PDB file of N, CA and C in Angstrom:
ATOM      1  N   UNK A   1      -5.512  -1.743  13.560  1.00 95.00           N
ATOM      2  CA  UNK A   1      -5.308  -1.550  12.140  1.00 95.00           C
ATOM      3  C   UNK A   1      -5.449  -2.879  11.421  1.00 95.00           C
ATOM      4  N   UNK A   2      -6.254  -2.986  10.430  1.00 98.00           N
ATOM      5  CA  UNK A   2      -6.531  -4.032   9.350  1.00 98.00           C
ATOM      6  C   UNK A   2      -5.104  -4.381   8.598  1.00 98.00           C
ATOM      7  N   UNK A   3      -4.716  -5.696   8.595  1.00 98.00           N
ATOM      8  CA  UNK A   3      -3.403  -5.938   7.423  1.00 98.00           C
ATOM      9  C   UNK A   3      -3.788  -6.879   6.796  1.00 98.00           C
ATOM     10  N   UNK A   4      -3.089  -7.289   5.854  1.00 98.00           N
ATOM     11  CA  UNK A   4      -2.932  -8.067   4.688  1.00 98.00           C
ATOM     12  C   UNK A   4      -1.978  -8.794   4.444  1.00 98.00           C
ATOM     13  N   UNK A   5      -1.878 -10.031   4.175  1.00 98.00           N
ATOM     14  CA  UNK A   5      -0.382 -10.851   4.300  1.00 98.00           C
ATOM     15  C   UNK A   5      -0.751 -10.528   2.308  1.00 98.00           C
ATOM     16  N   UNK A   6       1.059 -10.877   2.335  1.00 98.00           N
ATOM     17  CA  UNK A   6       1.639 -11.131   0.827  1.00 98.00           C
ATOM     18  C   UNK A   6       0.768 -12.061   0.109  1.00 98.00           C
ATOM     19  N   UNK A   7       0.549 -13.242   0.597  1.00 98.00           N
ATOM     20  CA  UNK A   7      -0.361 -13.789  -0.237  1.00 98.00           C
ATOM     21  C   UNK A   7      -1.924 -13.571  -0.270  1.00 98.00           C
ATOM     22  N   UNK A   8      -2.510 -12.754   0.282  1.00 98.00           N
ATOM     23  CA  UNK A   8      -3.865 -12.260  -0.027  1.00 98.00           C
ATOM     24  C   UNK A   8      -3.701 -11.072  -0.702  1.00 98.00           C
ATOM     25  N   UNK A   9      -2.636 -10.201  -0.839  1.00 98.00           N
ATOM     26  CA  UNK A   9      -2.397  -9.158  -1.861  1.00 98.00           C
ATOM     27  C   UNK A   9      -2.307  -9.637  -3.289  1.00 98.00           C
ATOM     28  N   UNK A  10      -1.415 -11.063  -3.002  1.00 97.00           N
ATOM     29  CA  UNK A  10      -1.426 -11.571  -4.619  1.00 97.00           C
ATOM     30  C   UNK A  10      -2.394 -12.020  -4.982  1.00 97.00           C
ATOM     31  N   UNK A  11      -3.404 -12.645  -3.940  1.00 98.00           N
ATOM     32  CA  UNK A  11      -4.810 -13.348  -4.581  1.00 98.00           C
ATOM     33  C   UNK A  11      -5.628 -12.080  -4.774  1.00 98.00           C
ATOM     34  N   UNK A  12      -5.617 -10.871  -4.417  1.00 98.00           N
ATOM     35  CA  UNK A  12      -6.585  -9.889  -5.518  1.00 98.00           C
ATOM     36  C   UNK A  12      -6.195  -9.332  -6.299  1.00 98.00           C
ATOM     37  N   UNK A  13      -4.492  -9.324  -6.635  1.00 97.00           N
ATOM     38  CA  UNK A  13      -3.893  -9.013  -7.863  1.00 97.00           C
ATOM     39  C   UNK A  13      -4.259 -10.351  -8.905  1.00 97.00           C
ATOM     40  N   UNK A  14      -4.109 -11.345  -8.486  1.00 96.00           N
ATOM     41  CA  UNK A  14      -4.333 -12.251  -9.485  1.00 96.00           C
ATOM     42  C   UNK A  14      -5.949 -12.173  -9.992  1.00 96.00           C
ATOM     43  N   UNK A  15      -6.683 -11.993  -9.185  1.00 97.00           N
ATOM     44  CA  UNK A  15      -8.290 -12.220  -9.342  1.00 97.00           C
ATOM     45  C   UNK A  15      -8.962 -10.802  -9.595  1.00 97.00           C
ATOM     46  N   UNK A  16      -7.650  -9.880  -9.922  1.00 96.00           N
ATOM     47  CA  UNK A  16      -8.160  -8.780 -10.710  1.00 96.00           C
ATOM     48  C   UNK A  16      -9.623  -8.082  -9.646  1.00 96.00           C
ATOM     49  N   UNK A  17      -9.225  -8.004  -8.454  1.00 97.00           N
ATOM     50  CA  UNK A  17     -10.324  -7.462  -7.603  1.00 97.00           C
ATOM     51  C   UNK A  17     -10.182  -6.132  -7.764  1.00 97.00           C
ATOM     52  N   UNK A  18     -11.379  -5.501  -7.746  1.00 98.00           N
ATOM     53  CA  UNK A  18     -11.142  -4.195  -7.392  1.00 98.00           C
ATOM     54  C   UNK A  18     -11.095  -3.380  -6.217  1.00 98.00           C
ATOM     55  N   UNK A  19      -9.822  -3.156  -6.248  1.00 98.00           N
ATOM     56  CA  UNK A  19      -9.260  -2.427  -4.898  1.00 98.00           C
ATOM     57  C   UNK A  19      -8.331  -1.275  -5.480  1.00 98.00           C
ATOM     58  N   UNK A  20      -7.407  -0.442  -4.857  1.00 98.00           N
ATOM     59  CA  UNK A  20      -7.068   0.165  -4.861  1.00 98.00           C
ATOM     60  C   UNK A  20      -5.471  -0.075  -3.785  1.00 98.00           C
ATOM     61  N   UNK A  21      -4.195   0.156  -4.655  1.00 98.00           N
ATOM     62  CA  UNK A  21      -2.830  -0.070  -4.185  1.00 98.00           C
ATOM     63  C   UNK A  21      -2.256   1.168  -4.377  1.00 98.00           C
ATOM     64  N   UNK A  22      -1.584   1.288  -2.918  1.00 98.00           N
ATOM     65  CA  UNK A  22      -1.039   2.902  -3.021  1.00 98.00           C
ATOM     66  C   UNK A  22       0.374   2.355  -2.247  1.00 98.00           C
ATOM     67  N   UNK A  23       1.362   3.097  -2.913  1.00 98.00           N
ATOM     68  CA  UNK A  23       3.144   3.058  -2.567  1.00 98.00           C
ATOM     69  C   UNK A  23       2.947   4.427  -1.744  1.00 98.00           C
ATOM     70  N   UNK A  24       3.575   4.243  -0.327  1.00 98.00           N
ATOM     71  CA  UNK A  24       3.923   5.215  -0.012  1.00 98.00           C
ATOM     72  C   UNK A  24       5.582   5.586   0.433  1.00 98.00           C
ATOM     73  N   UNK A  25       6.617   4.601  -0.731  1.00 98.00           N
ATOM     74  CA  UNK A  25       7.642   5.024  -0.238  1.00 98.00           C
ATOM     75  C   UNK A  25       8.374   6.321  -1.294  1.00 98.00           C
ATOM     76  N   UNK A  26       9.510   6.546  -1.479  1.00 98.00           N
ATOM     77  CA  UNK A  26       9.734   7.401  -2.217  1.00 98.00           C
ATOM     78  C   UNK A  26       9.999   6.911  -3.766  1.00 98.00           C
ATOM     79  N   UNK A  27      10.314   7.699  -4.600  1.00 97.00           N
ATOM     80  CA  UNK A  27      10.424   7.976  -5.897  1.00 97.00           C
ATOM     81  C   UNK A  27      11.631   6.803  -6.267  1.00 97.00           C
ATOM     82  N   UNK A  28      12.838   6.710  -5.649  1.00 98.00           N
ATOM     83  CA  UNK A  28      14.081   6.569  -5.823  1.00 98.00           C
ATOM     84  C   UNK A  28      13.483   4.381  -5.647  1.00 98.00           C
ATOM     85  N   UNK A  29      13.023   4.472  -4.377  1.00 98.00           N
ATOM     86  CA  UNK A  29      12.882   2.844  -3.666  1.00 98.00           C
ATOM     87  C   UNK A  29      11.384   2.463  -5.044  1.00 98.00           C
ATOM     88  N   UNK A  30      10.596   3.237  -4.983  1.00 98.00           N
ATOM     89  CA  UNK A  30       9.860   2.661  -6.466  1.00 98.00           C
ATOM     90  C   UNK A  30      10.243   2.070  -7.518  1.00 98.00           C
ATOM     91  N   UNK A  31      11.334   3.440  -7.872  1.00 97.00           N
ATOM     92  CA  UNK A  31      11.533   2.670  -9.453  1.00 97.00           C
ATOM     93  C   UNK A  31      12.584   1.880  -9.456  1.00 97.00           C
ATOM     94  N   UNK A  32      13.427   1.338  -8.207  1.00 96.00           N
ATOM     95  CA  UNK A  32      13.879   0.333  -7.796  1.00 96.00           C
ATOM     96  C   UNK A  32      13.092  -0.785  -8.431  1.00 96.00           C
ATOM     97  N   UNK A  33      12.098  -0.864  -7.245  1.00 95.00           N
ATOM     98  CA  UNK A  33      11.103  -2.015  -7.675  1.00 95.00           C
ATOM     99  C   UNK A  33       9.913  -1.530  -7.342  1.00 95.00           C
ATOM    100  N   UNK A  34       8.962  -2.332  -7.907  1.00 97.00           N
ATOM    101  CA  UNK A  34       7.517  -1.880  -7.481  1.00 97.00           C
ATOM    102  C   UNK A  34       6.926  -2.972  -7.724  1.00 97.00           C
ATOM    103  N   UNK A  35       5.399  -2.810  -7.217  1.00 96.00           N
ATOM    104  CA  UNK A  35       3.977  -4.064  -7.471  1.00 96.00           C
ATOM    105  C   UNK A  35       2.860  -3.441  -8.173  1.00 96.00           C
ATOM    106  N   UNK A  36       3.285  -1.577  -8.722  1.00 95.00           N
ATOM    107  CA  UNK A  36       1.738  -1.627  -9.585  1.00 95.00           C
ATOM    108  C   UNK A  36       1.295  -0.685  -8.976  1.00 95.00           C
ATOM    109  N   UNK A  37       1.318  -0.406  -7.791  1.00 97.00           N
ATOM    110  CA  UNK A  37       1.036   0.446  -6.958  1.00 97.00           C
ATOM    111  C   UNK A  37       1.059   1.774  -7.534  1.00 97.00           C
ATOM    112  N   UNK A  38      -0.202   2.458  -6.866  1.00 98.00           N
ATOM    113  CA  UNK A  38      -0.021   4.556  -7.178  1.00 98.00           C
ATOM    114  C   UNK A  38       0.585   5.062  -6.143  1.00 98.00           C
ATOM    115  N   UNK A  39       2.149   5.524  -6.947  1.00 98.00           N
ATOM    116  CA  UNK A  39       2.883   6.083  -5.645  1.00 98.00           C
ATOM    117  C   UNK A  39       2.170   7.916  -5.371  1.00 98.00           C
ATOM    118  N   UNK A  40       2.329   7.367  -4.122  1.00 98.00           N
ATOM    119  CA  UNK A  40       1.923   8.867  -3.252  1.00 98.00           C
ATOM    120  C   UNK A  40       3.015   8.806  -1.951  1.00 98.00           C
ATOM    121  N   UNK A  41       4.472   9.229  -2.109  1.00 98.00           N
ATOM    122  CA  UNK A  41       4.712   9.444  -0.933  1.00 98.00           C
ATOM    123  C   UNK A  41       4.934   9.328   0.247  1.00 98.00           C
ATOM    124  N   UNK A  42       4.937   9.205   1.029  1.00 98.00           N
ATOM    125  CA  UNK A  42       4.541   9.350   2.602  1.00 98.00           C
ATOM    126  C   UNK A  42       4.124  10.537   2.819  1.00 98.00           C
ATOM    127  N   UNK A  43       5.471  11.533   2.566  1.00 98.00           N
ATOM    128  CA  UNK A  43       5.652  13.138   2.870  1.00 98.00           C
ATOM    129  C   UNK A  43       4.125  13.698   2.280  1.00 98.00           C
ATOM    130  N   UNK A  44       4.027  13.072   1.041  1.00 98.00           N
ATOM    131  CA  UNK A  44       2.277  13.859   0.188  1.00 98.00           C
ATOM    132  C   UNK A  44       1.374  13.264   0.390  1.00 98.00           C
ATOM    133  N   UNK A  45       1.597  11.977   1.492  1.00 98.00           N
ATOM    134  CA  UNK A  45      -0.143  11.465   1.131  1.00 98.00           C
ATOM    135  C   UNK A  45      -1.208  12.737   1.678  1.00 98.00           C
ATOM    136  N   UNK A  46      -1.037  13.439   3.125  1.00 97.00           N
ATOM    137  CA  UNK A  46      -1.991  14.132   3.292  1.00 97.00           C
ATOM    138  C   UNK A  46      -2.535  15.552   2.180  1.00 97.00           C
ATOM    139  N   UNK A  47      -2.008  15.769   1.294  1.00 97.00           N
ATOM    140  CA  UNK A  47      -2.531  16.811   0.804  1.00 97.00           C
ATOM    141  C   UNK A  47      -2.538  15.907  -1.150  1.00 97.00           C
ATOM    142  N   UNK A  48      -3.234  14.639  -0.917  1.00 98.00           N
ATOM    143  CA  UNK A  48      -2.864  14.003  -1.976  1.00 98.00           C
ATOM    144  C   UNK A  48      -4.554  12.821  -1.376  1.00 98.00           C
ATOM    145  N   UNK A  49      -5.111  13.249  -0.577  1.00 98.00           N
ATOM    146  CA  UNK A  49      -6.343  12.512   0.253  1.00 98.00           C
ATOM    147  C   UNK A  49      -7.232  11.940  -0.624  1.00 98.00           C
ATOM    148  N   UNK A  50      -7.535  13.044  -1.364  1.00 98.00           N
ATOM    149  CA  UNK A  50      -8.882  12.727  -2.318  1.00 98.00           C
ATOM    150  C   UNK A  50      -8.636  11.801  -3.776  1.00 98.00           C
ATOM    151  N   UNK A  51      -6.764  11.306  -3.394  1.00 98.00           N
ATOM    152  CA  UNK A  51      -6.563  10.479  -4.966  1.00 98.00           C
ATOM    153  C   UNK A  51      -6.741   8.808  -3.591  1.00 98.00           C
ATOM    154  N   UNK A  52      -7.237   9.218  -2.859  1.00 98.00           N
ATOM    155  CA  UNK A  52      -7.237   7.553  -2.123  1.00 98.00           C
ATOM    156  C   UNK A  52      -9.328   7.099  -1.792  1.00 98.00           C
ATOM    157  N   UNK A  53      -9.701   6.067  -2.282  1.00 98.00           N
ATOM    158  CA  UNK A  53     -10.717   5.443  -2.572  1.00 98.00           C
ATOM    159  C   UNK A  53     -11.141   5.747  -1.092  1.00 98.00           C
ATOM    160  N   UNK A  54     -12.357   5.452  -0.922  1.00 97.00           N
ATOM    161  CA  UNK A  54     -13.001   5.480   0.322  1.00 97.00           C
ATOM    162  C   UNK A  54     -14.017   4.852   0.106  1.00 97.00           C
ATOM    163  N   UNK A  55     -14.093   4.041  -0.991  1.00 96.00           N
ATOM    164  CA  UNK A  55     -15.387   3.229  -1.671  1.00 96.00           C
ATOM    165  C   UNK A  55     -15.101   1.827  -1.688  1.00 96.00           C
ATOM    166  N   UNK A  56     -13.841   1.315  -1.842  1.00 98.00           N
ATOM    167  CA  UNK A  56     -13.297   0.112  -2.415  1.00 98.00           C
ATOM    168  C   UNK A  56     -12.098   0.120  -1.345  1.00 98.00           C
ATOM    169  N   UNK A  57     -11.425  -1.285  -0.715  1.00 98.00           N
ATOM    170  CA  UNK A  57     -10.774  -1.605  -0.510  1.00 98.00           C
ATOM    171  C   UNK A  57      -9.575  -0.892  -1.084  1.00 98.00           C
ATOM    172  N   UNK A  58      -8.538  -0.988   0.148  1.00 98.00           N
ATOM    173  CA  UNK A  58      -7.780   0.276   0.025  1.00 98.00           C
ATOM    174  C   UNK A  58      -6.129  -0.785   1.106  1.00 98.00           C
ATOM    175  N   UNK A  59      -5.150  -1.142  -0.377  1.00 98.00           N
ATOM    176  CA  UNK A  59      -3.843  -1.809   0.358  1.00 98.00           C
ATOM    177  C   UNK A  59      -2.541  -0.719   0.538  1.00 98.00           C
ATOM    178  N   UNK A  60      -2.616  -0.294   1.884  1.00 98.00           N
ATOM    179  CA  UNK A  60      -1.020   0.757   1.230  1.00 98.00           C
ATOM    180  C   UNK A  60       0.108  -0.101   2.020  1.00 98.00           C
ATOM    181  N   UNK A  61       1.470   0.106   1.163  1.00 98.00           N
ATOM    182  CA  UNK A  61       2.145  -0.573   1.754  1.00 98.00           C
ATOM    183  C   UNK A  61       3.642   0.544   1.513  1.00 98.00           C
ATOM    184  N   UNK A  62       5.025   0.052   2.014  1.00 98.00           N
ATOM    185  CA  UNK A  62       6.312   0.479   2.135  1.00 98.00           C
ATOM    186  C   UNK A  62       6.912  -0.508   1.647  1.00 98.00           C
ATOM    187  N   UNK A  63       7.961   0.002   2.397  1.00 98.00           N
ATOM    188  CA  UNK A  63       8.904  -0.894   2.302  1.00 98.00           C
ATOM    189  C   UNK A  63       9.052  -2.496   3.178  1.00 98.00           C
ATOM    190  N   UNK A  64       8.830  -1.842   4.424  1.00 98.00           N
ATOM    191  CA  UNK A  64       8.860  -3.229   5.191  1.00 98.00           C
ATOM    192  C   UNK A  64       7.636  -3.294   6.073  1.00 98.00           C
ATOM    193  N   UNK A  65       7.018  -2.242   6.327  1.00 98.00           N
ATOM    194  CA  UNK A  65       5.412  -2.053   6.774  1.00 98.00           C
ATOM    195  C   UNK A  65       5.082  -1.172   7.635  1.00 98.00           C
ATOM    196  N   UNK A  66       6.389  -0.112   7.623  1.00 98.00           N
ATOM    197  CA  UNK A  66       6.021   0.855   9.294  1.00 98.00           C
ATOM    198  C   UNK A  66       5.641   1.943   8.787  1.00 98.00           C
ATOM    199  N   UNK A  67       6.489   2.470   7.381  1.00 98.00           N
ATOM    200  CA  UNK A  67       5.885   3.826   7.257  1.00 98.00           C
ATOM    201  C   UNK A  67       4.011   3.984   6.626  1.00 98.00           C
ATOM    202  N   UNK A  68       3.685   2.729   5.973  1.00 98.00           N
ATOM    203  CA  UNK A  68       2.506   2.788   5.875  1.00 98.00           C
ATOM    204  C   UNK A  68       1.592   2.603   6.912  1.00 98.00           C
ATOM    205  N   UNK A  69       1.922   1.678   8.279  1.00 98.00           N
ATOM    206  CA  UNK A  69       1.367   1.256   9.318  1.00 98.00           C
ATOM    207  C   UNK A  69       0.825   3.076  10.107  1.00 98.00           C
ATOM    208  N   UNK A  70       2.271   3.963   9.629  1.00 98.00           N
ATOM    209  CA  UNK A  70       2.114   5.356  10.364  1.00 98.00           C
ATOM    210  C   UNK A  70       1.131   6.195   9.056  1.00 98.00           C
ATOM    211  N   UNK A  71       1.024   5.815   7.983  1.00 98.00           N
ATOM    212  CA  UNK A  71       0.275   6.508   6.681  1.00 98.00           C
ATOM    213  C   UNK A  71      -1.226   6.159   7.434  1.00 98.00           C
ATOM    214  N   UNK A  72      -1.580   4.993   7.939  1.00 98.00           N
ATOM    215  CA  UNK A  72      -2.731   4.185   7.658  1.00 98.00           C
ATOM    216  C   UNK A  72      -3.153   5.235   9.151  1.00 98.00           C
ATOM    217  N   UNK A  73      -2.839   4.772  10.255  1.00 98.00           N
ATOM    218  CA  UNK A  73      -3.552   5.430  11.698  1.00 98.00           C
ATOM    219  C   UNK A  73      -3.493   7.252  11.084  1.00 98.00           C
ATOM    220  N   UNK A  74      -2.553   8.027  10.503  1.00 98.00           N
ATOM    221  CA  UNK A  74      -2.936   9.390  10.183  1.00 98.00           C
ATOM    222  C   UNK A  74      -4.330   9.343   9.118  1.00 98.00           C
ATOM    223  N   UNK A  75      -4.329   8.742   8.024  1.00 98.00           N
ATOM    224  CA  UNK A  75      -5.497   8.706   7.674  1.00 98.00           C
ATOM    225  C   UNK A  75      -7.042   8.467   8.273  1.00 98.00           C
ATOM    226  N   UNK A  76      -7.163   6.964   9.238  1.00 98.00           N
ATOM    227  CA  UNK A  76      -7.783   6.984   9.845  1.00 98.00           C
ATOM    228  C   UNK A  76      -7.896   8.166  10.966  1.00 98.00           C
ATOM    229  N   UNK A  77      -7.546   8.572  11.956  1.00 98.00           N
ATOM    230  CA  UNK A  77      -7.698   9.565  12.880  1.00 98.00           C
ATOM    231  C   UNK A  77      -8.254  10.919  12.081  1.00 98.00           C
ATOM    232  N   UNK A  78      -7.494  11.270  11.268  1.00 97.00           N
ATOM    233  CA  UNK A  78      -7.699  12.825  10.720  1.00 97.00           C
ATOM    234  C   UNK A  78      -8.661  12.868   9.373  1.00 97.00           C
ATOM    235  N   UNK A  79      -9.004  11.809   8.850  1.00 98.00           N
ATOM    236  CA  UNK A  79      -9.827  11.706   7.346  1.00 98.00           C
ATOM    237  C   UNK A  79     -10.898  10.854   7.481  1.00 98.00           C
ATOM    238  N   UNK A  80     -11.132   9.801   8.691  1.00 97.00           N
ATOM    239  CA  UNK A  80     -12.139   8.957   8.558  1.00 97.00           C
ATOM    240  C   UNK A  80     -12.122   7.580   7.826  1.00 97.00           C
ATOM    241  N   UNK A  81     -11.146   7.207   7.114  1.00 98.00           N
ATOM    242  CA  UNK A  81     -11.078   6.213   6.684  1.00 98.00           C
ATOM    243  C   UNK A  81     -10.923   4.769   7.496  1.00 98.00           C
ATOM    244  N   UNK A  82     -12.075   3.786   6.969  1.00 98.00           N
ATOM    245  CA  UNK A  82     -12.371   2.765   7.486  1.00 98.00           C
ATOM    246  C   UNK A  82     -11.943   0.986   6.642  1.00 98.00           C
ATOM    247  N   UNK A  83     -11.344   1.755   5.620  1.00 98.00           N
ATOM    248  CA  UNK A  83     -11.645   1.075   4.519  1.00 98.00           C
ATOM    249  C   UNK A  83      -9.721   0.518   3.786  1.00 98.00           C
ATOM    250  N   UNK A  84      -8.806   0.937   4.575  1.00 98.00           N
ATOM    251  CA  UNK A  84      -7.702   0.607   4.468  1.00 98.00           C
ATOM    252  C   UNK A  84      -6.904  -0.520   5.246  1.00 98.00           C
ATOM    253  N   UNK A  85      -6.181  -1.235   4.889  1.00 98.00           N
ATOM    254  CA  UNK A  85      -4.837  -2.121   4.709  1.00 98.00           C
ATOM    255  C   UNK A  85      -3.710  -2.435   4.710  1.00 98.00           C
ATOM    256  N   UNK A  86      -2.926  -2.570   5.773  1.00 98.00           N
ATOM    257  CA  UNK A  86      -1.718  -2.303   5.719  1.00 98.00           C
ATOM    258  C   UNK A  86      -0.583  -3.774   5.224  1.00 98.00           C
ATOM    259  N   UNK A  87      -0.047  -3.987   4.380  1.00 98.00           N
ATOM    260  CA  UNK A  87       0.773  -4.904   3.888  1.00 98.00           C
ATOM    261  C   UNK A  87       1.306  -5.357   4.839  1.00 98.00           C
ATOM    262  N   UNK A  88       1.364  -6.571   5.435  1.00 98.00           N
ATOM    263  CA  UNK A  88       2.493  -6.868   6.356  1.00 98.00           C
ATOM    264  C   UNK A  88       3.543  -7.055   5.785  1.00 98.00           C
ATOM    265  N   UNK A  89       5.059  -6.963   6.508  1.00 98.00           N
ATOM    266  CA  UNK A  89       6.133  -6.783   5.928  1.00 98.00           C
ATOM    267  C   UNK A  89       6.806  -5.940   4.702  1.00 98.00           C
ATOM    268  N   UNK A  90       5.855  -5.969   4.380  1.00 98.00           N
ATOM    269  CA  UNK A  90       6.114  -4.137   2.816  1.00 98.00           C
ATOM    270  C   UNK A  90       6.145  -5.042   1.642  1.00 98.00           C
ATOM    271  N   UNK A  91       6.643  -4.251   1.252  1.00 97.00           N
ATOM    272  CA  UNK A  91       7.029  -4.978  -0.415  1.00 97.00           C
ATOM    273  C   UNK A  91       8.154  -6.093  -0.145  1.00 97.00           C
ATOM    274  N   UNK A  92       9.210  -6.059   0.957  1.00 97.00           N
ATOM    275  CA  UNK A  92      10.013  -6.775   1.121  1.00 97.00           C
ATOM    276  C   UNK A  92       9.329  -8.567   1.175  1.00 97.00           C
ATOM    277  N   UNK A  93       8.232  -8.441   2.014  1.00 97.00           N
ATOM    278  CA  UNK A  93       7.523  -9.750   2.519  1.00 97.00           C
ATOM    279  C   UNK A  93       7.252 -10.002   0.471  1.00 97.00           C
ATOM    280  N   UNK A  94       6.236  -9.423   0.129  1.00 97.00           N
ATOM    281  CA  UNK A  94       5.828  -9.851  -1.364  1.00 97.00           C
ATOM    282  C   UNK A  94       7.056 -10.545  -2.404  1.00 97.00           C
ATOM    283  N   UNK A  95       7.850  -9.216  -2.293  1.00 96.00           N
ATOM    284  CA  UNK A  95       9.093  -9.585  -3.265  1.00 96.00           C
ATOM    285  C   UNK A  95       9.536 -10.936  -2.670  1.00 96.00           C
ATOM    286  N   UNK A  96       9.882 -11.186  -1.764  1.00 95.00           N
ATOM    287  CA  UNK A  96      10.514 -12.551  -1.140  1.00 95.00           C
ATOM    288  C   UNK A  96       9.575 -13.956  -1.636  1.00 95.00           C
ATOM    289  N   UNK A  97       8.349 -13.781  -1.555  1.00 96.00           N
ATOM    290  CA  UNK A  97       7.335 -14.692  -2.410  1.00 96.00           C
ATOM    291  C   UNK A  97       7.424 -14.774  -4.061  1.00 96.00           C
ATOM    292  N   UNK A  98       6.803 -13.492  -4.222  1.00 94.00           N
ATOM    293  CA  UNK A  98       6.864 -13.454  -5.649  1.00 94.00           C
ATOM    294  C   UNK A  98       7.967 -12.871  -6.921  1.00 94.00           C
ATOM    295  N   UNK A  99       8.940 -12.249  -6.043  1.00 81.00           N
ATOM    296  CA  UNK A  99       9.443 -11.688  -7.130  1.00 81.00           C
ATOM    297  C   UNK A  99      11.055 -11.609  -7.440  1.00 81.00           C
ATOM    298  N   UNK A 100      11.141 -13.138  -7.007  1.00 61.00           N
ATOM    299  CA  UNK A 100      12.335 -13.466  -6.120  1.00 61.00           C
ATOM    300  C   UNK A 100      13.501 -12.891  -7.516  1.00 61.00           C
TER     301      UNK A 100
END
């Protein structure tokens, strides 16, 4: 599986790349905090497939990096996707950098 440290997430947030950021934790830990991200879930990403890019770089992340690490191999295996990212450490690693 492809990952992404905190600071290469912030260098294509800063440089305005086009990619695509998907939250897959719940509703409640979002509006806690967030990075911007399109929340989808965990429980909905699979019937929620066709709102995830397959064209463009693709970062999903959690909380600390497992439930997306398990989002990322179901996508790949069952949808084909080649083109995804898994945050190391979740939002926890980012927030600790940036959002202290």
């Amino acid at each position: 599986m492809k990952e992404i440290s905190a600071e290469e997430l912030h260098q294509l947030i800063t440089n305005k790349a086009n990619f695509q950021l998907i939250d897959v934790r719940e509703d409640y830990e979002f509006e806690e905090t967030n990075i911007n991200g399109d929340l989808i879930p965990m429980g909905e990403v699979m019937e929620n497939v066709d709102k995830i890019s397959k064209d463009k770089q693709v970062v999903i992340h959690c909380r600390s990096g497992k439930r997306s690490a398990t989002v990322i191999n179901a996508l790949e295996s069952e949808h084909g996707f080649t083109n995804l990212y898994n945050l190391k450490g979740g939002i926890l690693a980012y927030n600790e950098l940036y959002n202290h």
